[in-house]
Amino acid sequence: MLVHRDVAADKKILRAHMRALRDAILPEQRAAWSRQICARVVHWPAYQRAGVIHCFLPIQSEVDTLPLIAHALAHGKRVAVPLFTVGSDETRCAEIDS
């Protein structure tokens, strides 16, 4: 028997749940984890070889990627970030230089 699921609704519910969990993390803990994440990434061989990285800009309680972006720019890497357009499924990218 095939059960029809509303994948879009499931995805929306999951995203809301994960956002609530992320929002519940204390800011000091989130900052410490963000620093650890960025520190680990800069040591990855793929990151070190890369001439261009694609990275999101943090909003709300997301991982703070700004130190990673600053590191990349300071080391001569090009940085691209996603550009979301309200009402569109298309996600373009833009290069940033600061």
mmCIF file with all atom_site columns, N, CA and C in Angstrom, residues 47 53 65-77 79 96 98:
data_model
loop_
_atom_site.group_PDB
_atom_site.id
_atom_site.type_symbol
_atom_site.label_atom_id
_atom_site.label_alt_id
_atom_site.label_comp_id
_atom_site.label_asym_id
_atom_site.label_entity_id
_atom_site.label_seq_id
_atom_site.pdbx_PDB_ins_code
_atom_site.Cartn_x
_atom_site.Cartn_y
_atom_site.Cartn_z
_atom_site.occupancy
_atom_site.B_iso_or_equiv
_atom_site.pdbx_formal_charge
_atom_site.auth_seq_id
_atom_site.auth_comp_id
_atom_site.auth_asym_id
_atom_site.auth_atom_id
_atom_site.pdbx_PDB_model_num
ATOM 1  N N  . TYR A 1 47 ? 39.725 22.613 2.169  1.00 0.00 ? 47 TYR A N  1
ATOM 2  C CA . TYR A 1 47 ? 39.640 24.059 2.377  1.00 0.00 ? 47 TYR A CA 1
ATOM 3  C C  . TYR A 1 47 ? 40.985 24.705 2.043  1.00 0.00 ? 47 TYR A C  1
ATOM 4  N N  . ILE A 1 53 ? 35.523 29.406 -1.851 1.00 0.00 ? 53 ILE A N  1
ATOM 5  C CA . ILE A 1 53 ? 34.636 28.675 -0.938 1.00 0.00 ? 53 ILE A CA 1
ATOM 6  C C  . ILE A 1 53 ? 33.229 29.239 -1.088 1.00 0.00 ? 53 ILE A C  1
ATOM 7  N N  . THR A 1 65 ? 29.625 31.928 10.788 1.00 0.00 ? 65 THR A N  1
ATOM 8  C CA . THR A 1 65 ? 30.640 31.625 9.775  1.00 0.00 ? 65 THR A CA 1
ATOM 9  C C  . THR A 1 65 ? 31.508 32.831 9.436  1.00 0.00 ? 65 THR A C  1
ATOM 10 N N  . LEU A 1 66 ? 31.260 33.972 10.051 1.00 0.00 ? 66 LEU A N  1
ATOM 11 C CA . LEU A 1 66 ? 32.025 35.182 9.705  1.00 0.00 ? 66 LEU A CA 1
ATOM 12 C C  . LEU A 1 66 ? 33.528 35.027 9.929  1.00 0.00 ? 66 LEU A C  1
ATOM 13 N N  . PRO A 1 67 ? 33.981 34.362 11.013 1.00 0.00 ? 67 PRO A N  1
ATOM 14 C CA . PRO A 1 67 ? 35.427 34.155 11.152 1.00 0.00 ? 67 PRO A CA 1
ATOM 15 C C  . PRO A 1 67 ? 36.008 33.297 10.018 1.00 0.00 ? 67 PRO A C  1
ATOM 16 N N  . LEU A 1 68 ? 35.271 32.317 9.561  1.00 0.00 ? 68 LEU A N  1
ATOM 17 C CA . LEU A 1 68 ? 35.723 31.489 8.451  1.00 0.00 ? 68 LEU A CA 1
ATOM 18 C C  . LEU A 1 68 ? 35.829 32.320 7.175  1.00 0.00 ? 68 LEU A C  1
ATOM 19 N N  . ILE A 1 69 ? 34.833 33.144 6.938  1.00 0.00 ? 69 ILE A N  1
ATOM 20 C CA . ILE A 1 69 ? 34.841 34.006 5.761  1.00 0.00 ? 69 ILE A CA 1
ATOM 21 C C  . ILE A 1 69 ? 36.014 34.982 5.836  1.00 0.00 ? 69 ILE A C  1
ATOM 22 N N  . ALA A 1 70 ? 36.232 35.567 7.005  1.00 0.00 ? 70 ALA A N  1
ATOM 23 C CA . ALA A 1 70 ? 37.354 36.505 7.173  1.00 0.00 ? 70 ALA A CA 1
ATOM 24 C C  . ALA A 1 70 ? 38.682 35.793 6.921  1.00 0.00 ? 70 ALA A C  1
ATOM 25 N N  . HIS A 1 71 ? 38.815 34.571 7.429  1.00 0.00 ? 71 HIS A N  1
ATOM 26 C CA . HIS A 1 71 ? 40.040 33.789 7.218  1.00 0.00 ? 71 HIS A CA 1
ATOM 27 C C  . HIS A 1 71 ? 40.256 33.541 5.731  1.00 0.00 ? 71 HIS A C  1
ATOM 28 N N  . ALA A 1 72 ? 39.199 33.124 5.053  1.00 0.00 ? 72 ALA A N  1
ATOM 29 C CA . ALA A 1 72 ? 39.313 32.833 3.622  1.00 0.00 ? 72 ALA A CA 1
ATOM 30 C C  . ALA A 1 72 ? 39.763 34.067 2.846  1.00 0.00 ? 72 ALA A C  1
ATOM 31 N N  . LEU A 1 73 ? 39.134 35.194 3.110  1.00 0.00 ? 73 LEU A N  1
ATOM 32 C CA . LEU A 1 73 ? 39.489 36.422 2.403  1.00 0.00 ? 73 LEU A CA 1
ATOM 33 C C  . LEU A 1 73 ? 40.919 36.848 2.724  1.00 0.00 ? 73 LEU A C  1
ATOM 34 N N  . ALA A 1 74 ? 41.321 36.713 3.985  1.00 0.00 ? 74 ALA A N  1
ATOM 35 C CA . ALA A 1 74 ? 42.677 37.094 4.391  1.00 0.00 ? 74 ALA A CA 1
ATOM 36 C C  . ALA A 1 74 ? 43.732 36.202 3.751  1.00 0.00 ? 74 ALA A C  1
ATOM 37 N N  . HIS A 1 75 ? 43.330 34.991 3.327  1.00 0.00 ? 75 HIS A N  1
ATOM 38 C CA . HIS A 1 75 ? 44.263 34.056 2.712  1.00 0.00 ? 75 HIS A CA 1
ATOM 39 C C  . HIS A 1 75 ? 44.087 33.975 1.192  1.00 0.00 ? 75 HIS A C  1
ATOM 40 N N  . GLY A 1 76 ? 43.484 35.013 0.637  1.00 0.00 ? 76 GLY A N  1
ATOM 41 C CA . GLY A 1 76 ? 43.389 35.124 -0.817 1.00 0.00 ? 76 GLY A CA 1
ATOM 42 C C  . GLY A 1 76 ? 42.358 34.248 -1.491 1.00 0.00 ? 76 GLY A C  1
ATOM 43 N N  . LYS A 1 77 ? 41.446 33.689 -0.724 1.00 0.00 ? 77 LYS A N  1
ATOM 44 C CA . LYS A 1 77 ? 40.399 32.862 -1.324 1.00 0.00 ? 77 LYS A CA 1
ATOM 45 C C  . LYS A 1 77 ? 39.239 33.754 -1.756 1.00 0.00 ? 77 LYS A C  1
ATOM 46 N N  . VAL A 1 79 ? 35.187 34.183 -2.010 1.00 0.00 ? 79 VAL A N  1
ATOM 47 C CA . VAL A 1 79 ? 34.076 33.704 -1.187 1.00 0.00 ? 79 VAL A CA 1
ATOM 48 C C  . VAL A 1 79 ? 32.759 34.002 -1.889 1.00 0.00 ? 79 VAL A C  1
ATOM 49 N N  . ILE A 1 96 ? 31.589 37.871 -2.448 1.00 0.00 ? 96 ILE A N  1
ATOM 50 C CA . ILE A 1 96 ? 31.817 38.979 -1.526 1.00 0.00 ? 96 ILE A CA 1
ATOM 51 C C  . ILE A 1 96 ? 33.314 39.178 -1.367 1.00 0.00 ? 96 ILE A C  1
ATOM 52 N N  . SER A 1 98 ? 34.517 41.404 1.295  1.00 0.00 ? 98 SER A N  1
ATOM 53 C CA . SER A 1 98 ? 34.778 41.917 2.644  1.00 0.00 ? 98 SER A CA 1
ATOM 54 C C  . SER A 1 98 ? 33.686 41.439 3.578  1.00 0.00 ? 98 SER A C  1
#
